[in-house]
C-alpha positions as a Markdown table, in Angstrom:
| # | Residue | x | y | z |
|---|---|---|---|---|
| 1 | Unk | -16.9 | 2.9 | -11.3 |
| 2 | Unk | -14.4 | 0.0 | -10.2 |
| 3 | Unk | -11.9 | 2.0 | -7.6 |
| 4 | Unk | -8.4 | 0.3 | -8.2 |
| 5 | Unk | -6.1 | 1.4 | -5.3 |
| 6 | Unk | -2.1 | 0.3 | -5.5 |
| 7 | Unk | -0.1 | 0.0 | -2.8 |
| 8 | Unk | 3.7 | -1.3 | -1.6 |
| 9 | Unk | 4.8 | -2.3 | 1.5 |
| 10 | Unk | 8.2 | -0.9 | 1.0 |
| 11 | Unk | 9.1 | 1.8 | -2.0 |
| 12 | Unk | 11.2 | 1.4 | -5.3 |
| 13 | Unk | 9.0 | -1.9 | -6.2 |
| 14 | Unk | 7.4 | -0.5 | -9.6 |
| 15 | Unk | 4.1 | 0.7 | -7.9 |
| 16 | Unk | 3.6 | 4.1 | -9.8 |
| 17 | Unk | 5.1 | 2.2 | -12.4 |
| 18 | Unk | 2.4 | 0.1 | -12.7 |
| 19 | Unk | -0.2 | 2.6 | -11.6 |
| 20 | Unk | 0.8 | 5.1 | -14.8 |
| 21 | Unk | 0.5 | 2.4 | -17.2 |
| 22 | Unk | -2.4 | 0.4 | -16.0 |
| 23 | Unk | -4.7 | 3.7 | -16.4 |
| 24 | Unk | -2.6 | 4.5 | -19.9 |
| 25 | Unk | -3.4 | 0.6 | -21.4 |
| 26 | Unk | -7.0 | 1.1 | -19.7 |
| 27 | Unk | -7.6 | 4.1 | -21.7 |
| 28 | Unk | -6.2 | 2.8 | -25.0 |
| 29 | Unk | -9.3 | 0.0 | -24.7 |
| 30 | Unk | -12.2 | 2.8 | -24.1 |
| 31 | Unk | -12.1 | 3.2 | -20.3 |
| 32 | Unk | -12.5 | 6.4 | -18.2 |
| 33 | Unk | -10.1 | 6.5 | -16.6 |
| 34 | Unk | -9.0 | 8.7 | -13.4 |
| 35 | Unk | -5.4 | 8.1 | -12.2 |
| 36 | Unk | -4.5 | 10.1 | -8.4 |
| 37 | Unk | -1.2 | 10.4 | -7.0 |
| 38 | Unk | -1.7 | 9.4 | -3.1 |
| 39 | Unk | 1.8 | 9.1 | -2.3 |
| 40 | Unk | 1.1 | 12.5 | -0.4 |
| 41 | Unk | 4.3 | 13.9 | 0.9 |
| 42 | Unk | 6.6 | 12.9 | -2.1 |
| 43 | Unk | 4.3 | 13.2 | -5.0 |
| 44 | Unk | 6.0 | 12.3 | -8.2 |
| 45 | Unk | 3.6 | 10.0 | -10.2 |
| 46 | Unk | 3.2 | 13.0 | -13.1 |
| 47 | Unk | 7.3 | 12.2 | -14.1 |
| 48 | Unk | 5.7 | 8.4 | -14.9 |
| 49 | Unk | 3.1 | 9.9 | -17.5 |
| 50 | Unk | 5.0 | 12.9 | -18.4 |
| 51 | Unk | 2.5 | 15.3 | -17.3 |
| 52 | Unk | 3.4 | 18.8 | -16.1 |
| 53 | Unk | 1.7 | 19.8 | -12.9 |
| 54 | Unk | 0.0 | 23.0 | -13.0 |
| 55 | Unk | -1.1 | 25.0 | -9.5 |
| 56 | Unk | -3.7 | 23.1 | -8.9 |
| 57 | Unk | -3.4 | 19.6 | -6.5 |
| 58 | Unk | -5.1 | 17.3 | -4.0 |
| 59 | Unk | -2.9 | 19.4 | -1.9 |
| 60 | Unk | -4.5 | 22.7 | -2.9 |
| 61 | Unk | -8.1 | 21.3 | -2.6 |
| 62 | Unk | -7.7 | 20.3 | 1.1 |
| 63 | Unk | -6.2 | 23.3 | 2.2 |
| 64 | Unk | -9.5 | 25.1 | 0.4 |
| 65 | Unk | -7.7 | 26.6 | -2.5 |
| 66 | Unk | -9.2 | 25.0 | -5.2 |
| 67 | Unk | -12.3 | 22.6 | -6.1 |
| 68 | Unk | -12.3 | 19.6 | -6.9 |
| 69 | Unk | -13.4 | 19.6 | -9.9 |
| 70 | Unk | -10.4 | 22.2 | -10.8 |
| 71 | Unk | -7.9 | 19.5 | -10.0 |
| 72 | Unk | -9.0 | 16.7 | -12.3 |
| 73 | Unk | -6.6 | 17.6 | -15.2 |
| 74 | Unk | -7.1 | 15.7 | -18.9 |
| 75 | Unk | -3.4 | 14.4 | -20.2 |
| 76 | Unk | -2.2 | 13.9 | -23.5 |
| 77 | Unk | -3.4 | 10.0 | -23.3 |
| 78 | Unk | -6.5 | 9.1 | -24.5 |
| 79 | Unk | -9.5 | 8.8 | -21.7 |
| 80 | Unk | -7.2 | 9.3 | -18.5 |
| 81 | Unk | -7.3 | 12.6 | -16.6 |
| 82 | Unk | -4.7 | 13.0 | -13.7 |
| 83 | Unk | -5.3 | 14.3 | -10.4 |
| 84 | Unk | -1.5 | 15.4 | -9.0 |
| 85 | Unk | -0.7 | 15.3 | -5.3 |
| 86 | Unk | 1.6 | 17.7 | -3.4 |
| 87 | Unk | 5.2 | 18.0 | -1.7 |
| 88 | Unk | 4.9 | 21.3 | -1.4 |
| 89 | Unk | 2.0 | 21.8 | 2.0 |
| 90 | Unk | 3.5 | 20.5 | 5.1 |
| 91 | Unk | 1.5 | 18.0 | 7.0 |
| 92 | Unk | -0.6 | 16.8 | 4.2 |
| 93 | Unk | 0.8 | 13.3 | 4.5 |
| 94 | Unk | -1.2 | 13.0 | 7.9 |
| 95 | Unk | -5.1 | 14.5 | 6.9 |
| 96 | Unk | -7.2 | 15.6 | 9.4 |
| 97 | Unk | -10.5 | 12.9 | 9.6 |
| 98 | Unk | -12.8 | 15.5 | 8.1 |
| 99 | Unk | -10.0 | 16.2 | 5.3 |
| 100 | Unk | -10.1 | 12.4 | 5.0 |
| 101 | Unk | -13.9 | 12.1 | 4.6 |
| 102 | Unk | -14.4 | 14.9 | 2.0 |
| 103 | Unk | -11.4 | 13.3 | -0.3 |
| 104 | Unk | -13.6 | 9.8 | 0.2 |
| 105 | Unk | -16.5 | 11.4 | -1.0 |
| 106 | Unk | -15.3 | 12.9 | -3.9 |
| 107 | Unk | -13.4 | 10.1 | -5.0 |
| 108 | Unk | -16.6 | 8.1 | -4.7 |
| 109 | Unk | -18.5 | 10.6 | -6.4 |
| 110 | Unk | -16.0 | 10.9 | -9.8 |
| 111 | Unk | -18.1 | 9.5 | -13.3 |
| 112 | Unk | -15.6 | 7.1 | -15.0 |
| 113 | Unk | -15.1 | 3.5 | -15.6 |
| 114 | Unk | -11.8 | 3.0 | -13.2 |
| 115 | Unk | -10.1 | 5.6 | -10.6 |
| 116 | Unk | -6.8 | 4.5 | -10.0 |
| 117 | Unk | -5.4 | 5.0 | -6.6 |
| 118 | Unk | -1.5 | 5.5 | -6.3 |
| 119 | Unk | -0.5 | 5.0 | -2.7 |
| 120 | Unk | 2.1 | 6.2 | -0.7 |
| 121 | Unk | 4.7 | 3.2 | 0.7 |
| 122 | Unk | 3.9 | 1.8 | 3.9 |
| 123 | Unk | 1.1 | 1.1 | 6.8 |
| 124 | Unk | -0.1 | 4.6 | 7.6 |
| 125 | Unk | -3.8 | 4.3 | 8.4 |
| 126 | Unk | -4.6 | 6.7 | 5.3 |
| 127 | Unk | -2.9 | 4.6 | 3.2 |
| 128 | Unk | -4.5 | 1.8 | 4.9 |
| 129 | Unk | -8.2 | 3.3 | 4.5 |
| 130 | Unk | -7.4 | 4.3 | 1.2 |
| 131 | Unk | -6.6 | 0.4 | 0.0 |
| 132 | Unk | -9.4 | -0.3 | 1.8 |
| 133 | Unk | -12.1 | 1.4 | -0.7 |
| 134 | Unk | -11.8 | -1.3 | -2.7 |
| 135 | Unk | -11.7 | -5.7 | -1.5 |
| 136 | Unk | -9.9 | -5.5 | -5.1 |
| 137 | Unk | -6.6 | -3.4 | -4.0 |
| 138 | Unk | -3.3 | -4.3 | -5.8 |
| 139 | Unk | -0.4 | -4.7 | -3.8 |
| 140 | Unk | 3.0 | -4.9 | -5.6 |
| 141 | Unk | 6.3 | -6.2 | -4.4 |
| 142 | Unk | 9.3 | -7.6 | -5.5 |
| 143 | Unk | 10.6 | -11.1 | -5.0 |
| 144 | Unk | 13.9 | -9.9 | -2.5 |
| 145 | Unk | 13.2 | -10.8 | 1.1 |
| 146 | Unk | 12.8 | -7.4 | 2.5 |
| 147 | Unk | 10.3 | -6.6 | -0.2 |
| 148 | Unk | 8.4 | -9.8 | 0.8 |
| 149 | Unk | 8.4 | -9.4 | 4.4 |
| 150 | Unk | 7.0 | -6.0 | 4.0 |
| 151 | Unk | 4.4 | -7.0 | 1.4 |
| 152 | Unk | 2.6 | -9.6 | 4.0 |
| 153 | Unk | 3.1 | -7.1 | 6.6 |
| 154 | Unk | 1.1 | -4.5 | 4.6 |
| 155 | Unk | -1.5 | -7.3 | 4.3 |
| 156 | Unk | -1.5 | -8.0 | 7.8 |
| 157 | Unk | -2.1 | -4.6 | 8.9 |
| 158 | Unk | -4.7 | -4.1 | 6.1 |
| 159 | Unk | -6.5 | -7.1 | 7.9 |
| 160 | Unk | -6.3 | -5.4 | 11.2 |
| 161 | Unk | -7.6 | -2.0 | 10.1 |
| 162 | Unk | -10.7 | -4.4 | 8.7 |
| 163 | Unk | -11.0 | -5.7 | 12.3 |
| 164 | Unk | -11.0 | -2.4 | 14.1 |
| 165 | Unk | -13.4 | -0.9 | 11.8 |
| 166 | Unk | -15.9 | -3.8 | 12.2 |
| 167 | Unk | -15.5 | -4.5 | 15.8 |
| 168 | Unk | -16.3 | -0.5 | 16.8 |
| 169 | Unk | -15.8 | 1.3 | 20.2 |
| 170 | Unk | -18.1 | -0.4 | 23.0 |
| 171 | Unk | -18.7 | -3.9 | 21.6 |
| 172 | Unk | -17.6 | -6.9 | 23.4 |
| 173 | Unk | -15.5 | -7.8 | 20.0 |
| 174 | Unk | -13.6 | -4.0 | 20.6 |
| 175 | Unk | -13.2 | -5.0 | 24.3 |
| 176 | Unk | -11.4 | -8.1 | 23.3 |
| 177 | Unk | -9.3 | -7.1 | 21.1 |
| 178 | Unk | -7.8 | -4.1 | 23.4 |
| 179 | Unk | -7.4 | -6.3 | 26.0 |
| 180 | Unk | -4.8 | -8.6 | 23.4 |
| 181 | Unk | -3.0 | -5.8 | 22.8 |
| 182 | Unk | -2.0 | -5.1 | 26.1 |
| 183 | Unk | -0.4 | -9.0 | 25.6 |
| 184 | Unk | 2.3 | -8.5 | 22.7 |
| 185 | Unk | 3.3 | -12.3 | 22.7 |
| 186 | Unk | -0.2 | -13.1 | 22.2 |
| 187 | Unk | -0.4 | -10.9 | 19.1 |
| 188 | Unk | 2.8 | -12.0 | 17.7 |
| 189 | Unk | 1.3 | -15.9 | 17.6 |
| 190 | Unk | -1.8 | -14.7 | 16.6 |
| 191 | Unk | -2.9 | -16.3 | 13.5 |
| 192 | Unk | -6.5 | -14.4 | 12.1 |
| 193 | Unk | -8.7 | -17.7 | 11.8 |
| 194 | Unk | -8.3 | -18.7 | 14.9 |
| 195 | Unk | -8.5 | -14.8 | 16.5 |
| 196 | Unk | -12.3 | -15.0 | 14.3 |
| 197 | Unk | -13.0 | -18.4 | 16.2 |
| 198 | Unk | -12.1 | -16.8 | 19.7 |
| 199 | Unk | -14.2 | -13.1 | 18.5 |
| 200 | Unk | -17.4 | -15.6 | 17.7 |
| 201 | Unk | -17.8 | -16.7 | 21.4 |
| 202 | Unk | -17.6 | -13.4 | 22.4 |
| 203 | Unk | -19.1 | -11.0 | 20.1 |
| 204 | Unk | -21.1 | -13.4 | 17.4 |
| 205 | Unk | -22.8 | -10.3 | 15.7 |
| 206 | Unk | -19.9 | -8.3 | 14.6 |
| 207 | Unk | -18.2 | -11.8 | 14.1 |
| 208 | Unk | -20.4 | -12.5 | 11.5 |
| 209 | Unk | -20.5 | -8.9 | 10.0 |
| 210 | Unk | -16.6 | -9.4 | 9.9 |
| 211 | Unk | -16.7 | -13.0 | 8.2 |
| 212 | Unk | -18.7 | -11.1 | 5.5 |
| 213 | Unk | -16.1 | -8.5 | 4.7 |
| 214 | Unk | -13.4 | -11.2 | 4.6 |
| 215 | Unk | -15.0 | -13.1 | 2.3 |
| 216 | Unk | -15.1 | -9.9 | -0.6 |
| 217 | Unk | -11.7 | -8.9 | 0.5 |
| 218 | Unk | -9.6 | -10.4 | -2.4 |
| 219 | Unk | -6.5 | -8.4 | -2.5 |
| 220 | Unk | -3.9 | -8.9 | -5.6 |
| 221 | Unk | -1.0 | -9.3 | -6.1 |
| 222 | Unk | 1.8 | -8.0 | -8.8 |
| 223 | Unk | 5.3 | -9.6 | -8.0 |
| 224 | Unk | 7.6 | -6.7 | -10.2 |
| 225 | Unk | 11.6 | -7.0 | -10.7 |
| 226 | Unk | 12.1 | -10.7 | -11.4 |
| 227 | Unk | 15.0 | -12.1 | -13.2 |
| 228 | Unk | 14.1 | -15.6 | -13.7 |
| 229 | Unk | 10.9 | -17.8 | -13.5 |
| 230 | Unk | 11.7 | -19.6 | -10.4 |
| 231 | Unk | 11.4 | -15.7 | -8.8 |
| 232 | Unk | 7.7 | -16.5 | -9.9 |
| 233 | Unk | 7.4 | -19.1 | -7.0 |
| 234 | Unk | 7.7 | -16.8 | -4.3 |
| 235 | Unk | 4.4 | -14.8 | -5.1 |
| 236 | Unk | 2.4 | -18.5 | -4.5 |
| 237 | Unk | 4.2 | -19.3 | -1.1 |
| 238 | Unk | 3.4 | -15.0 | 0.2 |
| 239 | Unk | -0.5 | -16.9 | -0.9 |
| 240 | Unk | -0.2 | -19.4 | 1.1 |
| 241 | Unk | 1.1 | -17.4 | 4.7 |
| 242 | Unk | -1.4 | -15.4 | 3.7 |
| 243 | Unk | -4.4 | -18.1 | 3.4 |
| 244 | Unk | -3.0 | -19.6 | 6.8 |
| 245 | Unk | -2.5 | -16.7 | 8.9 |
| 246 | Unk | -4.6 | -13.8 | 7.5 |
| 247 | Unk | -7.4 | -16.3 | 6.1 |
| 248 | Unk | -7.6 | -13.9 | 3.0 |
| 249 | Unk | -7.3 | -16.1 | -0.3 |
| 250 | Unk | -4.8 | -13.5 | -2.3 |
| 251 | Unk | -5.2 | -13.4 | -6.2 |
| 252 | Unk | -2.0 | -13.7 | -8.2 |
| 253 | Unk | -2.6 | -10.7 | -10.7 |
| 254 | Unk | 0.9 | -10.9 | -12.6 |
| 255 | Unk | 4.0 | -11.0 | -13.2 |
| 256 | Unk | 6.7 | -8.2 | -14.4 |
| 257 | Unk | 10.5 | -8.9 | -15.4 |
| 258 | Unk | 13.1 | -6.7 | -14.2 |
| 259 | Unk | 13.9 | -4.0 | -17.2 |
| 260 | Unk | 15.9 | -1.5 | -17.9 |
| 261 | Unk | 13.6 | -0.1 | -20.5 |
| 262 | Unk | 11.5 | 1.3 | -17.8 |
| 263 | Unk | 14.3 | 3.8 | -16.9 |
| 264 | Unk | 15.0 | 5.3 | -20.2 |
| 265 | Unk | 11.0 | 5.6 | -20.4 |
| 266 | Unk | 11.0 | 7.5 | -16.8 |
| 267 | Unk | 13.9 | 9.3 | -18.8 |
| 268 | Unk | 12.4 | 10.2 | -21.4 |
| 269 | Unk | 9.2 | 11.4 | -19.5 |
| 270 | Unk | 7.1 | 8.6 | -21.3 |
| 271 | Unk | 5.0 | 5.6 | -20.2 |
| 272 | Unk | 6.6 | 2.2 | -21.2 |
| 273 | Unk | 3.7 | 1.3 | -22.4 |
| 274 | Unk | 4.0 | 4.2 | -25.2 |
| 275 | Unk | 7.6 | 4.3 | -25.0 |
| 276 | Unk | 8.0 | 0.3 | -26.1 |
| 277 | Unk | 4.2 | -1.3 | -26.6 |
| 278 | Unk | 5.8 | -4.2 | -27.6 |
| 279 | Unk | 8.8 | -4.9 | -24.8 |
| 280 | Unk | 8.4 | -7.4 | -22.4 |
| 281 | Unk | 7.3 | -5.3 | -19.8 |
| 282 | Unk | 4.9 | -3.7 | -21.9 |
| 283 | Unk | 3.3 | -7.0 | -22.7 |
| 284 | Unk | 3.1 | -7.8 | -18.8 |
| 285 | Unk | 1.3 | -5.0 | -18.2 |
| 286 | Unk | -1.1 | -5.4 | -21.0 |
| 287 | Unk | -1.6 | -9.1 | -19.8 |
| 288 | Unk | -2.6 | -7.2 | -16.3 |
| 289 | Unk | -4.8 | -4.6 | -17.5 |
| 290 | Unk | -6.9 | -7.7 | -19.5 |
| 291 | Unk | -7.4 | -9.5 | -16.4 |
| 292 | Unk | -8.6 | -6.2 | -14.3 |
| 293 | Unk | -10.9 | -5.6 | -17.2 |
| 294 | Unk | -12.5 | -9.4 | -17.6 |
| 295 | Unk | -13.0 | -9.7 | -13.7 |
| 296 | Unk | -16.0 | -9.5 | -12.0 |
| 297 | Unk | -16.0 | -6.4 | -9.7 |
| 298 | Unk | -16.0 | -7.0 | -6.2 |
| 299 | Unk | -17.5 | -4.2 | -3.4 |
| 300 | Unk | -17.6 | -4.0 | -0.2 |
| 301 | Unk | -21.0 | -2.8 | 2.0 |
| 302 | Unk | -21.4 | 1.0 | 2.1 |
| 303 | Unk | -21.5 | 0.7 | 5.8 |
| 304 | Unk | -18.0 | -0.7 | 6.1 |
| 305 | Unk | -17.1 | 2.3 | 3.3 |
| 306 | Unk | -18.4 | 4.9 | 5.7 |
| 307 | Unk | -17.0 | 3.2 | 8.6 |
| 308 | Unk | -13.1 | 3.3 | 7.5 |
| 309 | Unk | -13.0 | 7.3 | 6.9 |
| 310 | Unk | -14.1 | 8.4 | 10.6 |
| 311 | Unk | -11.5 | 9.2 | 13.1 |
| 312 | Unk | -11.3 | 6.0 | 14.9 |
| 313 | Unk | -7.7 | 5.2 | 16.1 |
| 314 | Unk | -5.9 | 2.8 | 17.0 |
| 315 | Unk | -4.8 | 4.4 | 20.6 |
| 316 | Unk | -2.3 | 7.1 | 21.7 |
| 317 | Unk | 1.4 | 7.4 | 19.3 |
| 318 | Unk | 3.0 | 5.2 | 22.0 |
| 319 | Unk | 0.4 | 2.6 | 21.4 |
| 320 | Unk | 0.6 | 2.8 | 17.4 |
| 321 | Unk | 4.1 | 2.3 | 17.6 |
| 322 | Unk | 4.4 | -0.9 | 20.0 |
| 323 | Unk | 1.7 | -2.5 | 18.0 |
| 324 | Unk | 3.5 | -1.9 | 14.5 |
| 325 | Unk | 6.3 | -3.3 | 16.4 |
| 326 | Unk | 4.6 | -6.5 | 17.4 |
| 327 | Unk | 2.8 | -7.1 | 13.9 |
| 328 | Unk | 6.8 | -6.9 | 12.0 |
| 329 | Unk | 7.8 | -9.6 | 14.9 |
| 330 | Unk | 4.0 | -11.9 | 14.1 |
| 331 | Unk | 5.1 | -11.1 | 10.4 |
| 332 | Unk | 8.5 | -12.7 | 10.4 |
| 333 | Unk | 7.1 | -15.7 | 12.4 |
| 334 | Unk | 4.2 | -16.0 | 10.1 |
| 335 | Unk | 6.4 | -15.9 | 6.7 |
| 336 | Unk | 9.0 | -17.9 | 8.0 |
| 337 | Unk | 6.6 | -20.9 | 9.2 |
| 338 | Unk | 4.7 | -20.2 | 6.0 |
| 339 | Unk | 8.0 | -21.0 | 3.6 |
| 340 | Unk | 7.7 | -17.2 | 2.0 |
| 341 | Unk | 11.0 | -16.9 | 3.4 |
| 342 | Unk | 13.9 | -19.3 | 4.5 |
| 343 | Unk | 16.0 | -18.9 | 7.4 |
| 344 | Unk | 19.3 | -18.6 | 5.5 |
| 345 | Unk | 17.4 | -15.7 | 3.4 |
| 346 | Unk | 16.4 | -14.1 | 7.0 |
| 347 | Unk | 19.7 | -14.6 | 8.0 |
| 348 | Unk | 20.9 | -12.6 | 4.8 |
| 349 | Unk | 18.6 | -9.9 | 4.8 |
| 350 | Unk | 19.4 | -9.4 | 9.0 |
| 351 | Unk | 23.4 | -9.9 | 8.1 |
| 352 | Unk | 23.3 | -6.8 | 5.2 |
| 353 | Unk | 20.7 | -4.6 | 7.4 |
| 354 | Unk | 23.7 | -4.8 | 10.0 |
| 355 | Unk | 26.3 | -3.9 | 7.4 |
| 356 | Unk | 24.2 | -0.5 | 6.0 |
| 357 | Unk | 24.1 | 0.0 | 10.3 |
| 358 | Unk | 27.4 | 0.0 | 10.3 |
| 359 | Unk | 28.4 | 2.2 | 7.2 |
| 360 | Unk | 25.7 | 4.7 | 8.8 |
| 361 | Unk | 27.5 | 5.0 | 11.9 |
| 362 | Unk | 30.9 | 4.8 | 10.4 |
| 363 | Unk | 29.2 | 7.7 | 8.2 |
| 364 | Unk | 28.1 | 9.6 | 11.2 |
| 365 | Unk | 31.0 | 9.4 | 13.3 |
| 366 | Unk | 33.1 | 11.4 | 10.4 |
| 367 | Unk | 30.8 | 14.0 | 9.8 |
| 368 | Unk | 30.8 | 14.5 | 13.1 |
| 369 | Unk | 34.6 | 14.9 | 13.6 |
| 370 | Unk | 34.2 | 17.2 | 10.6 |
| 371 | Unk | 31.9 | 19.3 | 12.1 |
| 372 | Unk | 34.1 | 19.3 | 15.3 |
| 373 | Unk | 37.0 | 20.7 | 13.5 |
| 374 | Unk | 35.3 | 22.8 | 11.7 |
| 375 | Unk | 33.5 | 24.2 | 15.0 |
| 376 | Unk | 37.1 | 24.8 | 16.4 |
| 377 | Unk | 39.1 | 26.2 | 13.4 |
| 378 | Unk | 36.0 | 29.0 | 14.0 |
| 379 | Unk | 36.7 | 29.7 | 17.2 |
| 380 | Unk | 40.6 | 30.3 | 16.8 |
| 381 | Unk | 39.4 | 33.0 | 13.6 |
């Protein structure tokens, strides 16, 4: 079984999209396929397929009301079962680390050909363990800055999660690296080759272990919503901040135009692949699902597999969120230097995030006189 997880830095980029009709086109060619809904919290993937969700969920199996083997559902699609999510149990988007474990296991345990993870938008660490069952994960993004920005940032953080679970608790490598946390402008110029160089002199064992991971980490990438070729471009210059300040060598998986078929699909409660086999978009995904197929499988060591679904943290909340923090600052340095991103486009993207700030607060200051009046025209009934 080849584990295919699919994941976004930022949401609305066509990752259940892709994730519906990858396992739909895998399926048409004979696979066994398994498709999940990950996006925990705001599950939705079943609307992309047209399947209707009975009672029984990843949600439902955590929480012990069902097996597992009562939530893999078969669809109306030829090989591909569906296991649904659920937006209905509060708290499931954070699992508890034995939750975590026993999903892993059963994941890991399922008999088909592919099991396609969708994930959730973002850097949670489940999302990040869960792209990390695979060296193979797809990342999808869109070629619009803030799209790009958080694409490479997902990556980063994807790269750090790969150090923290390699260097563990009471090795000089752990040492070192919670010691450069404490310094943020260190970690905002940090650059992972030459972090690697620095871990070798003090830790040359999990060093090597680490180098060994890197090496069958090959993410992909799927650059969705273009509207001309010269969009195309910006999927090799993310490649090459990633080569220089990740040291992870990125494969371009494909390409997908902008179109509007894909909403009257969602519409219509059908995959575009069975809504229009023969639209451009269709055909991209085809092109995709040809290229997953006729690549050699990559996997990492069942060590590092058991490693990421322990309860190892990162520190307290406080500490999460000051490191996040940092990594967005190293990220915009990183693509910037890189060419990812021009300055004027920064300048753009910072110039329209102030705008929406401003329409929020203009938006918040009339509610609130709203509420006020209406607080007082109670008191005088």
């Amino acid at each position: 079984m080849q584990i295919i997880p699919i994941a976004s830095g930022k949401g609305g980029v066509g990752k259940s999209l892709l994730s519906a009709n990858l396992a739909i086109a895998l399926g048409q060619a004979g696979k066994k396929v398994v498709l999940a809904d990950l996006d925990l919290g705001a599950s939705n993937l079943h609307l992309a397929i047209g399947h209707n969700v009975k009672d029984k969920s990843i949600g439902t199996y955590l929480t012990d009301k069902s097996s597992f083997q009562e939530i893999i559902e078969p669809t109306e699609y030829d090989n591909v079962s569906f296991i649904a999510g659920d937006s209905q149990i509060p708290g499931l988007t954070s699992l508890k680390a034995e939750q975590k474990r026993k999903l892993i296991r059963n994941f890991h345990s399922l008999e088909c050909d592919y099991l396609i993870l969708d994930l959730g938008a973002g850097t949670h660490q489940i999302i990040l363990d869960m792209f990390l069952q695979s060296p193979q994960g797809i990342l999808v993004t869109a070629p619009t800055v803030t799209a790009t920005l958080d694409g490479y940032l997902f990556l980063k953080n994807a790269v750090f999660r790969l150090l923290y679970t390699t260097y563990k608790r009471g090795t000089p490598g752990h040492q070192f690296l919670e010691q450069l946390k404490q310094n943020s402008e260190s970690l905002k110029s940090l650059y992972i080759p030459k972090l690697v160089e620095s871990l070798r002199q003090v830790d040359p064992q999990s060093t090597s272990l680490f180098i060994t991971r890197m090496n069958q980490f090959r993410p992909r990438l799927v650059m969705n919503m273009i509207e001309d070729p010269k969009d195309a471009d910006r999927a090799m210059r993310i490649r090459k901040s990633c080569v220089q300040y990740l040291g992870i060598d990125l494969e371009y998986l494909g390409i997908m135009y902008r179109d509007q078929l894909q909403d009257k699909a969602l519409s219509s409660r059908l995959p575009v692949t069975i809504y229009k086999p023969n639209s451009v978009i269709s055909q991209a995904i085809f092109r995709i699902t040809e290229k997953i197929m006729t690549a050699e499988p990559r996997k990492f060591d069942d060590d590092f597999i058991n490693a990421i679904d322990t309860s190892a943290s990162f520190g307290k909340t406080e500490d999460e969120a000051n490191e996040d923090y940092n990594l967005k600052l190293s990220g915009i340095d990183d693509i910037l230097s890189g060419g990812a991103l021009s300055t004027g486009e920064m300048i753009e993207m910072i110039k329209t995030q102030q705008y929406e700030l401003t329409q929020l607060k203009n938006e918040n200051l009339l509610l609130k006189s709203k509420l006020v009046k209406a607080i007082q025209q109670g008191f005088k009934l």
